[in-house]
XYZ file of C-alpha atoms in Angstrom:
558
model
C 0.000 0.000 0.000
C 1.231 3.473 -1.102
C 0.243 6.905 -0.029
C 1.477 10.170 -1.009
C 1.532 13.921 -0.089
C 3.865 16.456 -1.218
C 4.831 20.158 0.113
C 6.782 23.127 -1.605
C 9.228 25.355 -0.191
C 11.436 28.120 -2.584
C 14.900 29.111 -1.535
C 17.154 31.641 -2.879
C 20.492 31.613 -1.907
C 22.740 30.413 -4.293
C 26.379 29.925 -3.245
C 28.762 28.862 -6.222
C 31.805 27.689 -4.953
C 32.374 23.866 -3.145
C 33.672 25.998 0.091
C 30.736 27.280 1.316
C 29.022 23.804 0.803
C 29.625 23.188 4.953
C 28.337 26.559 5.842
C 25.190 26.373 3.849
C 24.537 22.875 5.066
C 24.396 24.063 8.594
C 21.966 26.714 7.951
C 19.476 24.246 5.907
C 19.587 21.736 8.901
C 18.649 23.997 11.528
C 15.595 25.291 9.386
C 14.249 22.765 7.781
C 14.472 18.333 7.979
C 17.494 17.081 6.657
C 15.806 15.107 4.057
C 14.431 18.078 2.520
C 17.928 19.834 2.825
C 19.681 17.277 1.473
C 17.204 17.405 -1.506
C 18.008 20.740 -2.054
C 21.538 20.314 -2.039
C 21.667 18.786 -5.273
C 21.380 22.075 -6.850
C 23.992 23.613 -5.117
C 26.780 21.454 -4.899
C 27.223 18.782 -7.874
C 30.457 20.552 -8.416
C 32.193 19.067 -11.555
C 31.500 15.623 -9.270
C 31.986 13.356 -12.576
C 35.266 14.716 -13.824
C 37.655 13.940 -11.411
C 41.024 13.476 -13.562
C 43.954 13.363 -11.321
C 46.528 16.280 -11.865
C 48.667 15.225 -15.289
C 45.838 12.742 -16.075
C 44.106 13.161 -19.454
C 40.754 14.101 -19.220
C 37.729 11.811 -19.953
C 36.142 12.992 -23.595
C 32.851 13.998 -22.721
C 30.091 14.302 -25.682
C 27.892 16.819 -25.506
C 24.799 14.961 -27.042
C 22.956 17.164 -29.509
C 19.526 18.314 -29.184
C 18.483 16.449 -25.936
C 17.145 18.430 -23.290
C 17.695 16.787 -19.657
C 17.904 20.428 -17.988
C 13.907 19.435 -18.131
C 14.404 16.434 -15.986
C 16.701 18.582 -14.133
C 13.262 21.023 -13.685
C 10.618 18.246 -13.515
C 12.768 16.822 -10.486
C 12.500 20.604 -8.950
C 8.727 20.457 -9.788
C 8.089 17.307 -8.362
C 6.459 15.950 -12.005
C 9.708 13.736 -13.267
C 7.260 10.860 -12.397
C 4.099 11.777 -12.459
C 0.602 9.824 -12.460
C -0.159 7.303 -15.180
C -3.494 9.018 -15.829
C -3.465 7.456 -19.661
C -2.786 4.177 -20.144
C -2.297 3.032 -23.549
C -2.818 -0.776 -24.708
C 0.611 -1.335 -25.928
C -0.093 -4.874 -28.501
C -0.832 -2.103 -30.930
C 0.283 -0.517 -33.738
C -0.766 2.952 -34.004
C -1.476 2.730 -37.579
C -3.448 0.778 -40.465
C -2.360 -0.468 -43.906
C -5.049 1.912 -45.930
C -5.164 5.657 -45.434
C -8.483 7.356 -43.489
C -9.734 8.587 -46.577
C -10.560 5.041 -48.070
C -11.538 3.329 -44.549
C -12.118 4.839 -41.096
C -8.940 4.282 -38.382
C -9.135 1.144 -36.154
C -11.348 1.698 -33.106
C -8.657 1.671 -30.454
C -6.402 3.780 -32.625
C -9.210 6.316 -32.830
C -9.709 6.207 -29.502
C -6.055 6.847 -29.054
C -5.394 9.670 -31.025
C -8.720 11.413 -30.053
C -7.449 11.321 -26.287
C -3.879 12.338 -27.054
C -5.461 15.353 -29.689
C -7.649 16.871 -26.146
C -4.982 16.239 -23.673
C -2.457 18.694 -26.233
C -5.675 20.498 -27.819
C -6.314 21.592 -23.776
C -2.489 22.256 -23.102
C -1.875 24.061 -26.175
C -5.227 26.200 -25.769
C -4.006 27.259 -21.988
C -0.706 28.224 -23.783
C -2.837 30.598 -26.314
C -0.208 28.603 -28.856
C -2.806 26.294 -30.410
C -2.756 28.750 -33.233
C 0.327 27.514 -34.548
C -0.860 23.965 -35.167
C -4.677 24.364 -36.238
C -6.367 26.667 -38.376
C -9.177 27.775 -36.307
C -11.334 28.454 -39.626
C -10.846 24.850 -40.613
C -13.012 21.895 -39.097
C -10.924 19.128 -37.105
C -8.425 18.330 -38.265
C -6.791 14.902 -38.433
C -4.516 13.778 -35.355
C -1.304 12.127 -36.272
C 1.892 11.184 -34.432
C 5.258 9.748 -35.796
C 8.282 8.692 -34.282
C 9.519 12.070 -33.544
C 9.239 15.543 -35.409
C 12.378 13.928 -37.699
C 9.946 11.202 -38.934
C 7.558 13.950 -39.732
C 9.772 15.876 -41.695
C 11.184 12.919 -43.612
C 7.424 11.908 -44.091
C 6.187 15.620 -45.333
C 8.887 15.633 -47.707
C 8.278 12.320 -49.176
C 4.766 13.126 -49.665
C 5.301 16.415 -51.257
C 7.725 14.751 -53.646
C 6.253 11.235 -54.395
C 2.707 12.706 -54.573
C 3.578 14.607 -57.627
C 6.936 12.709 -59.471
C 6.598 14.553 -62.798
C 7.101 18.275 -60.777
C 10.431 19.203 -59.490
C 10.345 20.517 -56.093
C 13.464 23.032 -54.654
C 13.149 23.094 -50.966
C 15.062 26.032 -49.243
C 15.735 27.429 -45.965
C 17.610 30.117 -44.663
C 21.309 29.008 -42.754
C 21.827 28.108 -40.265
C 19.241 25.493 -39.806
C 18.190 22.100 -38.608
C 20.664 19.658 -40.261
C 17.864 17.422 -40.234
C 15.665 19.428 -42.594
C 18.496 18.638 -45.704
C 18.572 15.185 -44.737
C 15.548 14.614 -45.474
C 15.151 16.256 -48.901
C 18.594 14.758 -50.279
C 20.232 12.482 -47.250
C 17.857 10.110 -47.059
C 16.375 9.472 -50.608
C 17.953 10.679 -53.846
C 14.860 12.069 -55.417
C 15.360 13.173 -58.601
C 12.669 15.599 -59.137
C 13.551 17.591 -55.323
C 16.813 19.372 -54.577
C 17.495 21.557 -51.448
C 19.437 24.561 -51.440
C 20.478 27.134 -48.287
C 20.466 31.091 -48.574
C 21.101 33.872 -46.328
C 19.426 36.244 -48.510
C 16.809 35.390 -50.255
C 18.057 36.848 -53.657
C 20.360 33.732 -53.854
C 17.323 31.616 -54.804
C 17.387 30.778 -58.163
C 14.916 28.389 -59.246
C 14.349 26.678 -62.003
C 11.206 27.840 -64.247
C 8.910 24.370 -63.313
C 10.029 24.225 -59.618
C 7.682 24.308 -57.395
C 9.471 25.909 -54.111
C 9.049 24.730 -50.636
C 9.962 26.635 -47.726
C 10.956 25.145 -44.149
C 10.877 28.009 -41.618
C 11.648 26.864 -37.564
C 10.476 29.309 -35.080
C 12.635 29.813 -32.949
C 15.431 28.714 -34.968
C 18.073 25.405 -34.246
C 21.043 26.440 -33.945
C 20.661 30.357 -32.944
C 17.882 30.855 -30.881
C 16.418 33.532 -33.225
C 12.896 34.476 -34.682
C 11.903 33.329 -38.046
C 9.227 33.523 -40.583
C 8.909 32.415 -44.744
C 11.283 35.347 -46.538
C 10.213 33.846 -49.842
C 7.110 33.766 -52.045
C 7.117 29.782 -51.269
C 3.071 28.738 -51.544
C 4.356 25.252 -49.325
C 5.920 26.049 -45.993
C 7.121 23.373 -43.387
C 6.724 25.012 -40.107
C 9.057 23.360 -37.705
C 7.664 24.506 -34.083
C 9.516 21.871 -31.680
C 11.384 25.126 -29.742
C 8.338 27.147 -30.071
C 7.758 27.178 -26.336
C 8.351 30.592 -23.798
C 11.375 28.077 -22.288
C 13.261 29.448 -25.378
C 13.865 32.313 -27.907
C 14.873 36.136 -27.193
C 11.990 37.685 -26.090
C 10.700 35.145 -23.026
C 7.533 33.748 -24.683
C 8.830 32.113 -27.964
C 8.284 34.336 -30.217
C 4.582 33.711 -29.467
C 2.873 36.667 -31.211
C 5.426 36.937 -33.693
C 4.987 33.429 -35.314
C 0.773 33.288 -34.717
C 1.256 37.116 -36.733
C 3.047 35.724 -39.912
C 1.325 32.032 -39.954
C -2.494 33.717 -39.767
C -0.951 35.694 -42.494
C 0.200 33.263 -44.536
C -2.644 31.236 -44.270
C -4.757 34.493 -45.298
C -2.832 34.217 -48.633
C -3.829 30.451 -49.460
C -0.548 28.851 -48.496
C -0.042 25.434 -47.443
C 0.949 25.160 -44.108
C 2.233 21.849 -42.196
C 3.452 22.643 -39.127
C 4.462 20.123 -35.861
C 5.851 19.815 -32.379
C 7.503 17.132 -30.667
C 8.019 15.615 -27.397
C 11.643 16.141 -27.467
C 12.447 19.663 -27.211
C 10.524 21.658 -25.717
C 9.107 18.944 -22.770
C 12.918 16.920 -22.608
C 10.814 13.905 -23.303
C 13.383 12.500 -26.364
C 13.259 9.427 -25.394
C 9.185 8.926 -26.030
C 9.520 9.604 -29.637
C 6.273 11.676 -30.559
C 5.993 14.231 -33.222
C 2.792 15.360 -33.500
C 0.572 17.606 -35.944
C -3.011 18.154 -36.526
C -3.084 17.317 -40.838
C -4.778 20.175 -42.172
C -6.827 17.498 -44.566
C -9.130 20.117 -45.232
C -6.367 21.930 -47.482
C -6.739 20.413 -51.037
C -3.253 20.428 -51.968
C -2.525 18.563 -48.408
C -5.517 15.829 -49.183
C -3.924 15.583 -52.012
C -0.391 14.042 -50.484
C -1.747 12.877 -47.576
C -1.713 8.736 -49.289
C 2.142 9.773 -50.028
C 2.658 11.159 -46.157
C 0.892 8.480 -44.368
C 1.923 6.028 -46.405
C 5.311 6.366 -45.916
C 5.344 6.293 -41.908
C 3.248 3.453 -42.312
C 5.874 1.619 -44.323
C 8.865 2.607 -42.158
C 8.528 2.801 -38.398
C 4.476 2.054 -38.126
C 3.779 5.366 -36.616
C 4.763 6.026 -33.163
C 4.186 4.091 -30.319
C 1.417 3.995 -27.925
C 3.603 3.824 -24.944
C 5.784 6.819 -25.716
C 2.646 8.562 -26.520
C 1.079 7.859 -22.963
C 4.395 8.849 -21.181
C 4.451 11.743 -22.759
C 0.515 12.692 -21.732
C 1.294 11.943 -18.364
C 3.682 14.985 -18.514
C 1.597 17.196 -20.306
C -1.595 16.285 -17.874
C 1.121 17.131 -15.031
C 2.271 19.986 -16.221
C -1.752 20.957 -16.656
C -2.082 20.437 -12.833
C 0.380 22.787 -11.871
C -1.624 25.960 -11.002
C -0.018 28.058 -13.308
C 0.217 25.100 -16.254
C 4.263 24.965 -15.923
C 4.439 28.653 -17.330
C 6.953 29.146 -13.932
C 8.941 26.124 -14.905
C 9.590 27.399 -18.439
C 10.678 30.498 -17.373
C 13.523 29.024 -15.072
C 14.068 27.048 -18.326
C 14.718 30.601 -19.984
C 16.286 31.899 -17.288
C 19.010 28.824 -16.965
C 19.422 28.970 -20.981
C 20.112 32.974 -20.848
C 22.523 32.201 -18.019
C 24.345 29.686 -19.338
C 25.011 31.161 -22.722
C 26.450 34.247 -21.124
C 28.648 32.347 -19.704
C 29.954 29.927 -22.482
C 30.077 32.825 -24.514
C 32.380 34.479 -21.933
C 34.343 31.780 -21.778
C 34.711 30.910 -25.156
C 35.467 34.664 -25.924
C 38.514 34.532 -23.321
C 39.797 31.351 -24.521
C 39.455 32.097 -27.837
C 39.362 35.617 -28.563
C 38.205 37.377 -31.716
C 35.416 34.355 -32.701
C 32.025 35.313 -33.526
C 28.832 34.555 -31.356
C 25.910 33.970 -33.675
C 23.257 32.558 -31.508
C 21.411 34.785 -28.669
C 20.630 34.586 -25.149
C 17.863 32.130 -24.518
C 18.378 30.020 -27.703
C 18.643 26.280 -26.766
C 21.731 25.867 -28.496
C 25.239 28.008 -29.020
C 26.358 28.953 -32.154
C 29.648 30.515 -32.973
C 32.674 31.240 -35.447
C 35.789 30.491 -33.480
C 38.671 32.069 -34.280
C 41.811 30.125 -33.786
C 45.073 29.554 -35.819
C 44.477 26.401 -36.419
C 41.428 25.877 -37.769
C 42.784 26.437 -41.277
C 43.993 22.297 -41.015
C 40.755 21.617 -38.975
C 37.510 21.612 -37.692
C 36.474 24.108 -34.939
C 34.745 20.990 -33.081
C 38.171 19.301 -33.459
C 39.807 22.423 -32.148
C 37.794 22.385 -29.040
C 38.154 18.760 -28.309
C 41.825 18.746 -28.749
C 41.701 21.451 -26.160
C 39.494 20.570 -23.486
C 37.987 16.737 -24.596
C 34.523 17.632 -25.253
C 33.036 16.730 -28.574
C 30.401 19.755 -30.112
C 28.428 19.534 -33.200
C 30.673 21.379 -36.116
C 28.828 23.890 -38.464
C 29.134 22.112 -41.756
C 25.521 20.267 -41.372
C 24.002 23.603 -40.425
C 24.671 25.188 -43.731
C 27.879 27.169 -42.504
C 31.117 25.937 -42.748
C 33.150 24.153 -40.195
C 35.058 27.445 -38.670
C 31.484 26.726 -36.630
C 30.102 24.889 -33.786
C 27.120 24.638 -31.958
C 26.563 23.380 -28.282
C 24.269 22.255 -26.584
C 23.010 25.004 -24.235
C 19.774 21.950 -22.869
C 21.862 19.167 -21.373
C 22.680 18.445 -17.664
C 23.714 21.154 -15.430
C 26.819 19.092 -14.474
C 28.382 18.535 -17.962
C 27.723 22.092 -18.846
C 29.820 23.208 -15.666
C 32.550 20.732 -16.338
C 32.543 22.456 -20.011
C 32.929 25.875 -18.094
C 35.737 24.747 -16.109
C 37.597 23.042 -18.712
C 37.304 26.691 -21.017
C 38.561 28.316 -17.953
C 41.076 25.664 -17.176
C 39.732 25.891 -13.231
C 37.415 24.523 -11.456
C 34.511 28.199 -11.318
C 31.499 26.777 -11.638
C 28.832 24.370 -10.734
C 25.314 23.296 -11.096
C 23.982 26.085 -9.125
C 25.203 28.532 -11.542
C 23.628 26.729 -14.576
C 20.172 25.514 -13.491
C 18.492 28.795 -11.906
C 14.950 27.698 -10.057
C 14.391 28.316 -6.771
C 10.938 26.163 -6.625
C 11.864 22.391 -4.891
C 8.173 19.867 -4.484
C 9.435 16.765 -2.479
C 6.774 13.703 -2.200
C 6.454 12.036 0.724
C 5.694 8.586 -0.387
C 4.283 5.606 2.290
C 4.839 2.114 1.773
C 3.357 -0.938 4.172
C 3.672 -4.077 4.586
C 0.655 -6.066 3.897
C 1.526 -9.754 3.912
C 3.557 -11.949 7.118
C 4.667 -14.079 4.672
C 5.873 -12.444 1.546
C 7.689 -8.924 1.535
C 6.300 -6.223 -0.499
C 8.609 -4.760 -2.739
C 8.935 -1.373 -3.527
C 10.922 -0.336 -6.420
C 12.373 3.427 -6.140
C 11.437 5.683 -8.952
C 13.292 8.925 -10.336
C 11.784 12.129 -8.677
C 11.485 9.915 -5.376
C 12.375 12.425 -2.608
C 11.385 10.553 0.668
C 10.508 7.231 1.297
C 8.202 6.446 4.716
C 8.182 2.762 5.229
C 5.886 0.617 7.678
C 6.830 -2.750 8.333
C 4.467 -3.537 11.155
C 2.001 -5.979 9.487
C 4.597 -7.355 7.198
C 8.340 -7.518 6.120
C 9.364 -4.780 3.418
C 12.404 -4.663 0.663
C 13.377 -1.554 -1.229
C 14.980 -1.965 -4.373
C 17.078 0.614 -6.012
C 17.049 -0.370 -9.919
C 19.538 1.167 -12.060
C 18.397 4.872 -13.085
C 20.583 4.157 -16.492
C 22.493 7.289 -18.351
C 20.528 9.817 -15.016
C 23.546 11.825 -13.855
C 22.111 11.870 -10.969
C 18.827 11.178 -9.032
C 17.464 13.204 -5.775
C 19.031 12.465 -2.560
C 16.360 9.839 -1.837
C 15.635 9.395 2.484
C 13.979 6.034 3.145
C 12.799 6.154 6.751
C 11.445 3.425 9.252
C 8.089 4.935 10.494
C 6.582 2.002 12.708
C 7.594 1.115 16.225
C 8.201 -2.902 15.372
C 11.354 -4.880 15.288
C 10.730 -6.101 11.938
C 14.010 -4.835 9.593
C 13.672 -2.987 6.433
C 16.083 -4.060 3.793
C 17.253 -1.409 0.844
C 18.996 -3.602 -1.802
C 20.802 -2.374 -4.980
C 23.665 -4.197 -6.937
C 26.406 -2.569 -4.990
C 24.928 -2.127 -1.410
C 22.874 -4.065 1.322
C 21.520 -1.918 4.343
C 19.073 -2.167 7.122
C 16.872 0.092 9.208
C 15.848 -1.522 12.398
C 14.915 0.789 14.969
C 11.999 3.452 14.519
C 13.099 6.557 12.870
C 15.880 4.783 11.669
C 16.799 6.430 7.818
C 19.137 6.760 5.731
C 19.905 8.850 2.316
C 20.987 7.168 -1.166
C 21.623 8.835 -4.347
C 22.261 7.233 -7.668
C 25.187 8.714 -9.691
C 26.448 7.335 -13.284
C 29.438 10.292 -14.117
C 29.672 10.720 -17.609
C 27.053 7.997 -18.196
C 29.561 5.837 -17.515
C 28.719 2.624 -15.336
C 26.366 3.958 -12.604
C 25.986 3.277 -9.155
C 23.937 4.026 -5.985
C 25.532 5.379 -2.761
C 25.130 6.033 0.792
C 25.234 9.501 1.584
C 27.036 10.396 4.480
């Protein structure tokens, strides 16, 4: 049996240095449980804790993984919603597709039923963000709910349909640099279509197509890799709208560029252009791992009836749409986020506010170590995008510059339609491996979480497990977001199991706690450690570490 309450509490002191880890210690323990403090802790003083290289030692190569966003599990942990309540629950011996396209028969039952949950769960979140706009033409009936296995998936599928649907046009698909590498790929990575080509600009006037080409214009709003506004700068009638940052976490101006992009895509629309525009789970929510891109088919544009055999018929012949269990994780989160009183507007703010911070400071950084490059991206973008300047990079990469220098691998420029004097970082990624990237630049140890991840909010559940059977334990298996653990062994023995939290930093300082007055034992098991807690009140504080997502491991803290 499980019960659960939770409490709030906001602190704002924020030392940065390891020294005054003692000192602030003390003062949390005399005002508050030490659970709770220790809880806290781990956004003050993860200081560089998975890099230590002995002095002389050469330092581990750390990869800076493109594009994923764990400074949201970093907030959801803060928010108390990295786990939250499996409110939709999926049947998951299904495909979430069908071998015929809706226009000749209806969907399957169940996978109507699925997609008409998972379109009012986003229709409500997206309303409460006053961003629905950007997905649904509110002068069009419903439109058709579809998911994929990721925005990527959508992309490649939109671009197959637009080019398949019609093989005797040729199709030039353009996009202002620097962009999504991914949007290329999929006109002339992927497939070699010989009636599509793609070609970059940074003023339109380059453009030159050919008289019979149809042109196609992808526009993403706020942009990958700099963070700024966009909107079409050509007289393109098809236009991929590529919305996966399009959230107040990110952009310049603290709301996404929210007005801005519902401005130009009403307008557009006014003029009889096709739009197709998407989200993800990825970006914007950190949820990468769930694989959902979603978008609301406008099937009640001709020209996008008229591909839609080409579109669906594609994802159904490569990955069978997306899957129903990534889909319900990634409801859970949004129905969480809808709980929160203000609908998570506070926790995308400290988003903003952590990516603003943290690319002053790379930029700082990178300025001092290598002076004279060129920062293209701007505060609040979700990536960092610069020209280094360095005497060597006339033999090599910039991203081979900068791992040469301080072993961390960055994305180089090239893919991004500039040439590979660039990089781009990731700004989204765990607090930790962005300080240890600080450090390294500054060749001393400066900074730590606490300068990178700026919230002050902390929500720690109080979770009760009991006993229930004399003869057979109950097992209870801790979960990520777990904050403190009451256990009650009185009407039966009780074993908690810490699984592997594989390629998590780190997890909460988790405080599993006796609570009844009996002199039955509690056992905590994980693969590296066996404890006990016999006496009431008895507790005791584990964390689970993996540095580098190397091998991890859970530990006793002291």
């Amino acid at each position: 049996m499980q019960k659960e309450t939770s409490f709030t509490f906001a602190f704002g002191f924020r030392p940065s240095m390891p020294s005054k880890m003692p000192r602030l210690a003390s003062i949390l323990t005399t005002k508050m449980n030490k659970a709770i403090a220790a809880t806290l802790l781990l956004f003050t003083c993860l200081h560089s804790f998975c890099i230590a290289a002995d002095p002389g030692e050469k330092p581990t190569t750390v990869y800076l993984q493109p594009n994923t966003t764990q400074l949201f599990t970093e907030l959801y942990q803060a928010y108390g919603i990295l786990n939250p309540p499996a409110r939709t629950v999926f049947e998951d011996a299904l495909y979430l597709d069908q071998s015929t396209p809706m226009t000749i028969l209806p969907l399957q039952p169940s996978n109507q039923a699925i997609f008409d949950h998972a379109s009012d769960v986003l229709t409500t979140f997206h309303t409460r963000m006053n961003d629905l706009e950007l997905y649904i033409d509110p002068k069009q009936s419903k439109p058709m709910f579809y998911t994929a296995a990721g925005s990527k998936h959508l992309i490649v599928a939109l671009v197959y349909g637009i080019v398949m649907s019609e093989p005797n046009k040729k199709f030039l698909f353009v996009e202002q640099a620097p962009y999504y590498s991914g949007h290329p790929s999929a006109v002339s990575g992927i497939f070699h279509y010989p009636n599509a080509r793609f070609q970059l600009f940074h003023d339109p006037s380059e453009i030159k197509p050919e008289p019979d080409e149809v042109l196609v214009e992808f526009v993403t709003s706020p942009n990958n890799p700099d963070g700024k506004f966009r909107k079409p700068v050509t007289n393109a009638t098809i236009i991929i709208a590529d919305f996966v940052f399009a959230s107040a976490a990110f952009g310049g101006d603290g709301d996404g560029y929210l007005n801005k992009n519902i401005a130009w895509i009403r307008q557009a629309r006014a003029q009889g252009k096709h739009i197709f525009s998407f989200n993800s789970a990825s970006k914007q929510f950190g949820k990468t791992g769930t694989r959902c891109g979603y978008i609301w088919y406008p099937i009640d544009d001709p020209y996008a009836a008229s591909i839609f055999k080409s579109f669906f018929g594609f994802i159904s012949a490569s990955t069978v749409a997306g899957g129903s269990t990534g889909l319900a994780e990634f409801l859970n989160l949004i129905q969480a986020l809808l709980d929160l009183p203000d609908g998570g507007k506070a926790l995308r703010r400290d988003a903003n506010k952590s990516l603003v911070q943290r690319h002053k400071l790379v930029e700082q950084e990178l300025l001092n170590r290598y002076p004279g490059s060129t920062i293209l991206s701007i505060p609040g973008s979700p990536t960092f995008f610069a020209k280094l300047k360095d005497g060597r990079i006339s033999n090599k990469r910039a991203s081979d510059v900068i791992l040469e220098d301080i072993a961390f691998s960055v994305n180089n420029g090239e893919p991004m339609g500039e040439s590979n004097e660039f990089i781009r970082i990731n700004l989204s990624g765990y607090s930790p491996l962005l300080a240890e990237f600080l450090n390294r630049l500054a060749n001393q140890h400066k900074y730590s979480t606490s300068d990178l991840l700026l919230t002050t909010a902390q929500t720690c559940q109080v979770l009760q497990v009991c006993g229930n059977s004399e003869s057979t334990s109950t097992l209870y298996f801790v979960k990520p977001g777990d904050c403190i653990v009451e256990v009650d062994a009185s009407k039966g023995p009780v074993e908690v199991i810490l699984p592997p939290f594989t390629d998590y930093l780190t997890s909460n300082a988790v405080t599993i706690k006796k609570i009844d007055t009996g002199s039955r034992a509690i056992v905590i098991k994980a693969e590296n450690l066996t404890t006990t807690l016999k006496q009431a009140n008895d507790s005791v504080q584990v964390r689970w570490t993996q540095p580098l997502y190397h091998k991890g491991h859970w530990e006793v803290q002291q």
